[in-house]
CSV table of C-alpha atoms in Angstrom, one decimal:
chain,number,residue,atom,x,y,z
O,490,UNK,CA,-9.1,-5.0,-3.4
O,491,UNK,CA,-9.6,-1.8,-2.0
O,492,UNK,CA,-9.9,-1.2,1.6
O,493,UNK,CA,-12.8,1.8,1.2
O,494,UNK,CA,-16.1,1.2,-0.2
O,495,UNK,CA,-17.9,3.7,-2.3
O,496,UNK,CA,-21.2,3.1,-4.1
O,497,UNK,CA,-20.8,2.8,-7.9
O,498,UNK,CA,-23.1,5.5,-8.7
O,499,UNK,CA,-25.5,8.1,-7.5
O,500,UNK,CA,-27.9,10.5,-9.2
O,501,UNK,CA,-29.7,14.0,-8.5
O,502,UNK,CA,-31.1,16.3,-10.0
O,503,UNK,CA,-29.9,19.7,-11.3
O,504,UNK,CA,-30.1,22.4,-7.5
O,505,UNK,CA,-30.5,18.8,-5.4
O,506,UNK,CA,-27.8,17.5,-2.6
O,507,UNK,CA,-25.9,15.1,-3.8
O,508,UNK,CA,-24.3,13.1,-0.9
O,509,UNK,CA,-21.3,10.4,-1.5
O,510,UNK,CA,-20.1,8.3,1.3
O,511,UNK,CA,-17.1,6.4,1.8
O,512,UNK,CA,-16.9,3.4,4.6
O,513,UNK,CA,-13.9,1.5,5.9
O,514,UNK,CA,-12.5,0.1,9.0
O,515,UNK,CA,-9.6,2.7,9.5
O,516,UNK,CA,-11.2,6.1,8.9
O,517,UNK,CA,-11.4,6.4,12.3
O,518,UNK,CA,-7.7,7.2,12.3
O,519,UNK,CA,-7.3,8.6,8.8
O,520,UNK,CA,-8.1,11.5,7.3
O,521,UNK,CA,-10.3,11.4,4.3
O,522,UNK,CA,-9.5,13.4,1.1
O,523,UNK,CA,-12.0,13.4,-2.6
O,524,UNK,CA,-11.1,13.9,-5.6
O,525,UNK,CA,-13.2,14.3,-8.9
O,526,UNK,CA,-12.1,12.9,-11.9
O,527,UNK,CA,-14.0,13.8,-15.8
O,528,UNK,CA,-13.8,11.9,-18.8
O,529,UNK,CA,-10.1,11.6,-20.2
O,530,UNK,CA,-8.8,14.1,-17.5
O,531,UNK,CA,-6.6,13.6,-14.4
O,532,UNK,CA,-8.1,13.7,-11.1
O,533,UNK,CA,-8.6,17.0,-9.2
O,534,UNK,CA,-8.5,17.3,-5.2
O,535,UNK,CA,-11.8,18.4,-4.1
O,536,UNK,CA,-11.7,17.8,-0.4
O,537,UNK,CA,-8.7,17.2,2.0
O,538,UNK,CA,-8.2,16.3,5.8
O,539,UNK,CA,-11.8,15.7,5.8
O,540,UNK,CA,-13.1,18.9,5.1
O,541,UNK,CA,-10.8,21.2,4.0
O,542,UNK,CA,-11.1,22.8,0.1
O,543,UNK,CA,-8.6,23.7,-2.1
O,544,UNK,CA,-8.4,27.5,-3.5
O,545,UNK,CA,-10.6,27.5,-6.4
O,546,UNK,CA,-13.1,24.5,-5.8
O,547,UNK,CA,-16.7,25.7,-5.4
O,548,UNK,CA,-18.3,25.9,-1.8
O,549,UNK,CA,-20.8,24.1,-2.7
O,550,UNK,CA,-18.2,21.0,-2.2
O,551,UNK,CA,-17.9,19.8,1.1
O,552,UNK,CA,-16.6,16.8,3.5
O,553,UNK,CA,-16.8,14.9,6.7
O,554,UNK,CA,-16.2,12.2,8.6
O,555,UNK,CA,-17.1,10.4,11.4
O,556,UNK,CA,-16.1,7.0,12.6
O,557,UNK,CA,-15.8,4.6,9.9
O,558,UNK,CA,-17.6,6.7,7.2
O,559,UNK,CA,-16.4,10.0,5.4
O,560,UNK,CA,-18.8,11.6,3.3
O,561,UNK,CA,-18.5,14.2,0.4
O,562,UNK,CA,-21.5,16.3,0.0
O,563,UNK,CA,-22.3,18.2,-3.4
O,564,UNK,CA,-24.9,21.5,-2.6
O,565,UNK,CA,-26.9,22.5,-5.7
O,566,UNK,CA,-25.1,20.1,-8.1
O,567,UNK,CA,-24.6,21.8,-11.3
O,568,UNK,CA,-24.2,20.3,-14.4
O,569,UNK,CA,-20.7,20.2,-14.7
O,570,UNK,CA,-20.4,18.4,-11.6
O,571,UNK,CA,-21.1,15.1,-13.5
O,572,UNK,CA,-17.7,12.9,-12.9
O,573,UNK,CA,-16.6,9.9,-11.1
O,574,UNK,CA,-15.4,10.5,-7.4
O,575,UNK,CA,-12.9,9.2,-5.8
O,576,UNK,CA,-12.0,9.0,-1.5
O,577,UNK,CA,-8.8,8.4,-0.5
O,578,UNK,CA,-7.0,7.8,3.0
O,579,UNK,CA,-3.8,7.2,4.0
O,580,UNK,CA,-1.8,5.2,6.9
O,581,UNK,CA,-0.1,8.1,8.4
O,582,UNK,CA,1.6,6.3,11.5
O,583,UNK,CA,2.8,2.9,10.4
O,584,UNK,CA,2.5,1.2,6.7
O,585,UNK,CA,2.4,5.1,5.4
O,586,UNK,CA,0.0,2.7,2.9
O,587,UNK,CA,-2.5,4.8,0.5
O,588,UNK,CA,-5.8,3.3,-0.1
O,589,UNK,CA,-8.4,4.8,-3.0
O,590,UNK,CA,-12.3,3.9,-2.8
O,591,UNK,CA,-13.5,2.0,-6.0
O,592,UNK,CA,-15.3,5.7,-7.0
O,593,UNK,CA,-18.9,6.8,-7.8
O,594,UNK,CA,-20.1,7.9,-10.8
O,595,UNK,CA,-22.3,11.2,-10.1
O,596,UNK,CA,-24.9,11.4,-12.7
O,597,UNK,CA,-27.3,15.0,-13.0
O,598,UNK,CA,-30.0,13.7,-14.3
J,1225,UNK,CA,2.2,27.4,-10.4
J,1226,UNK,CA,3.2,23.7,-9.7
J,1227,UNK,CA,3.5,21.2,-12.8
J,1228,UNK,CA,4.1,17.9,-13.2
J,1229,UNK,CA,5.0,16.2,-16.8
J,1230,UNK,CA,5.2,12.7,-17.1
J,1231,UNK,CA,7.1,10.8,-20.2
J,1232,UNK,CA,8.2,7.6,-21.5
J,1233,UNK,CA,7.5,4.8,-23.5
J,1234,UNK,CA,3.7,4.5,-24.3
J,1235,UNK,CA,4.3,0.3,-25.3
J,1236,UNK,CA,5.9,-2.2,-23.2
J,1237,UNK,CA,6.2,-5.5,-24.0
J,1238,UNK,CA,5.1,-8.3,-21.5
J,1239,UNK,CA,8.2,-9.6,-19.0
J,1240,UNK,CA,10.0,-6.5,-19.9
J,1241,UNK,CA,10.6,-3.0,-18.0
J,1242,UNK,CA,8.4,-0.2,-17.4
J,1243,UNK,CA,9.9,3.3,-17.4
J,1244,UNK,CA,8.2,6.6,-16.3
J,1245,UNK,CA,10.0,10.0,-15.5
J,1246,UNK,CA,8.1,12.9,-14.2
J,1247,UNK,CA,9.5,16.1,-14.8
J,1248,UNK,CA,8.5,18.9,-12.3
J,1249,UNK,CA,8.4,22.8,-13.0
J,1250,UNK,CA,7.5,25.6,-10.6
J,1251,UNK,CA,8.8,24.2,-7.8
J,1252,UNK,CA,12.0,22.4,-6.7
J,1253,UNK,CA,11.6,18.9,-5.3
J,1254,UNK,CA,14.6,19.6,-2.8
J,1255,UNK,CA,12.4,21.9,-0.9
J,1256,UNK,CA,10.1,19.3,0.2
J,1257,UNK,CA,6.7,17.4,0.0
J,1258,UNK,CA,6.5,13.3,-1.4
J,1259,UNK,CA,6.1,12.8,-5.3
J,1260,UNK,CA,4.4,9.5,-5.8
J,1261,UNK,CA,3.7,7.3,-9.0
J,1262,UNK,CA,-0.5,6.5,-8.9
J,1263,UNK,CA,-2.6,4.4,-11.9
J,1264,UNK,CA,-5.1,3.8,-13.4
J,1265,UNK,CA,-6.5,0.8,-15.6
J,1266,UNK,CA,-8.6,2.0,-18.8
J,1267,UNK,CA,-12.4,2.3,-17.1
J,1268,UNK,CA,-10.9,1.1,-13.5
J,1269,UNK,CA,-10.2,3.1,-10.4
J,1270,UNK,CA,-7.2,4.6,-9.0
J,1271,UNK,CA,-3.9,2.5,-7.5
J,1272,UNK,CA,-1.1,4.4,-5.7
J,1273,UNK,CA,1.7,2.9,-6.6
J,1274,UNK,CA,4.5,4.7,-4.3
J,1275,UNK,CA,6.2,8.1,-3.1
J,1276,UNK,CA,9.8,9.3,-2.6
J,1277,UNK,CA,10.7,11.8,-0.9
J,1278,UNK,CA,13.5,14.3,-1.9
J,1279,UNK,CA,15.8,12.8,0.1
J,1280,UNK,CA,15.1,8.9,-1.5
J,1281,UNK,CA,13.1,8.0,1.4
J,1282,UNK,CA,11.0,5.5,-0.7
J,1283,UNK,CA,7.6,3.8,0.7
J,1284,UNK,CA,5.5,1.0,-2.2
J,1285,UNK,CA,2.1,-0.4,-2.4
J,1286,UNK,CA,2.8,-4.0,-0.5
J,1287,UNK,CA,1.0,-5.4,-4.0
J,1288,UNK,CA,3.6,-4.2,-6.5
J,1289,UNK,CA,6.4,-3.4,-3.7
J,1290,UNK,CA,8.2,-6.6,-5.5
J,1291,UNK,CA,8.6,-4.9,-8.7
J,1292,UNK,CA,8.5,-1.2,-8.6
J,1293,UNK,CA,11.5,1.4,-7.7
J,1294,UNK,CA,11.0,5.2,-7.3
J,1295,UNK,CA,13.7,7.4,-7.7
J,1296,UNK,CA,14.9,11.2,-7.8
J,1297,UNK,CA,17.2,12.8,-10.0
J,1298,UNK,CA,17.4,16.3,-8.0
J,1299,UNK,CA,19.7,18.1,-10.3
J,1300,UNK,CA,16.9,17.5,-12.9
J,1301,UNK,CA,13.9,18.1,-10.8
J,1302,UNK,CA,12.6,14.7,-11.9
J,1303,UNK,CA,11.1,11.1,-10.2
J,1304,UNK,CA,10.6,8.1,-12.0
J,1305,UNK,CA,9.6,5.0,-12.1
J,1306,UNK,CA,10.4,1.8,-13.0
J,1307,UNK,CA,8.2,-1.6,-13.0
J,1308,UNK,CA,9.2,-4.9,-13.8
J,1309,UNK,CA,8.0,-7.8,-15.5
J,1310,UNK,CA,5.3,-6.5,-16.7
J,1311,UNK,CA,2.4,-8.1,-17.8
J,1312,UNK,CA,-1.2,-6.9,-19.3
J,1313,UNK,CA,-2.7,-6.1,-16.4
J,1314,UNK,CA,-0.2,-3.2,-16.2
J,1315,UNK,CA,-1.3,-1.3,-19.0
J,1316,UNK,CA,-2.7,1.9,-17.3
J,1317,UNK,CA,-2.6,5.2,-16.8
J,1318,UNK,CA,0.4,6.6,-15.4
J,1319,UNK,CA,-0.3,10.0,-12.9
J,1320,UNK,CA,2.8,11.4,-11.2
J,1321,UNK,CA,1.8,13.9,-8.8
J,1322,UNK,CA,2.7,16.0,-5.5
J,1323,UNK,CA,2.0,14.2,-2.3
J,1324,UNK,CA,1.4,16.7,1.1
J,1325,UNK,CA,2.7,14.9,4.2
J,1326,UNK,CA,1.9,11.4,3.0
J,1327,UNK,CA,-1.6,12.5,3.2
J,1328,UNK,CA,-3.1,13.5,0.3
J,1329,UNK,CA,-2.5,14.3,-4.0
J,1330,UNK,CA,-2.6,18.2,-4.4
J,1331,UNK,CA,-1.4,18.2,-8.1
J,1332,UNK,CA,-1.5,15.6,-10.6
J,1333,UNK,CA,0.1,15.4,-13.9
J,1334,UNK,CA,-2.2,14.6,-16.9
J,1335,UNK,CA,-1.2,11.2,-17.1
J,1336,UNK,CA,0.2,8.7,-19.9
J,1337,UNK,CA,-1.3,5.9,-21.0
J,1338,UNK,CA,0.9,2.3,-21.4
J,1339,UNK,CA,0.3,-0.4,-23.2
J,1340,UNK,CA,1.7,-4.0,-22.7
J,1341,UNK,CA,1.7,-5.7,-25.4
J,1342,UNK,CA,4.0,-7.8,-27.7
């Protein structure tokens, strides 16, 4: 079972915040990293070390975290921002273990 | 540009071996970062499955640890993988991809699905 806990789904409207939270007991010493993943493609790295973005994803993507939670937060979804999301940490200082949330489903309504 | 290309049998049959290779371009694995093996179950989440690093330094998901082996073939610029007695609950999607510092997947490969099944 996975050690981080997403919700299965979340929807918004086209222009609304859409806000995605992960929870588990060792975020507090882990970074937390997204990644989007579409229908029949691989998945894409959206946000890393908690809230840094890759060249080429949209600002309207961001991160955070604090204590056990790390949250991805979509800005005037757009359309094609429909996907399954995905938060992943990872042991850095002893099992080196990666862990990946169960994903939410973002639907724009 | 960084790519990763994986290959291999698409059907397994059950008790028998799983093999994956992952064949990098645009970069040479000898110059760093870990390359890790990650699925996916048709319509389930994502599973890392392990990383090497260039050098063979090798670190497995405790739940598979048992039956998995990463390795590099540096002349090639290729990792692979190999799981064993395999059952149905194996069949998956098969991601290779580039791991930065054991922290996170910066580029993915698009994946091959396996079947088990006799």
């Amino acid at each position: 079972s996975s050690e981080l806990t997403q919700p299965p789904s979340v929807s918004v409207s086209p222009g609304q915040t859409a806000t995605i939270i992960c929870s588990g007991d060792a975020l507090p010493n882990q970074y937390g990293n997204w990644y989007q993943q579409k229908p029949g493609q691989a998945p894409v790295l959206v946000i890393y070390s908690d809230y840094e973005r890759p060249s080429g994803i949209p600002e309207r993507f961001s991160g955070s975290r604090s204590g056990t939670t790390a949250t991805l937060t979509i800005s005037g979804v757009q359309a094609e921002d429909e996907a399954d999301y995905y938060c992943q940490s990872a042991d850095s200082r002893g099992t080196y273990r990666v862990d990946f949330g169960g994903g939410t489903k973002l639907t724009v309504l | 540009q960084v790519h990763l290309q994986e290959s291999g049998p698409r059907l397994v049959k059950p008790s028998e071996t799983l093999s994956l290779t992952c064949t990098v371009s645009g970069y040479s694995i000898t110059n760093g970062y870990y390359w890790a093996w990650i699925r996916q179950a048709p319509g389930e989440g994502l599973e890392w499955i392990g990383r090497i690093f260039h050098r063979g330094h090798t670190y497995y998901n405790p739940s598979l640890e048992s039956r998995v082996s990463i390795s590099v073939d540096t002349s090639k610029n290729q990792f692979s993988l190999r799981l064993n007695s395999v059952t149905a609950a194996d069949t998956a999607f098969y991601y290779c991809a580039r791991e930065v510092g054991s922290y996170y997947f910066e580029h993915w490969g698009q994946g091959t699905l396996v079947t088990v099944s006799s």
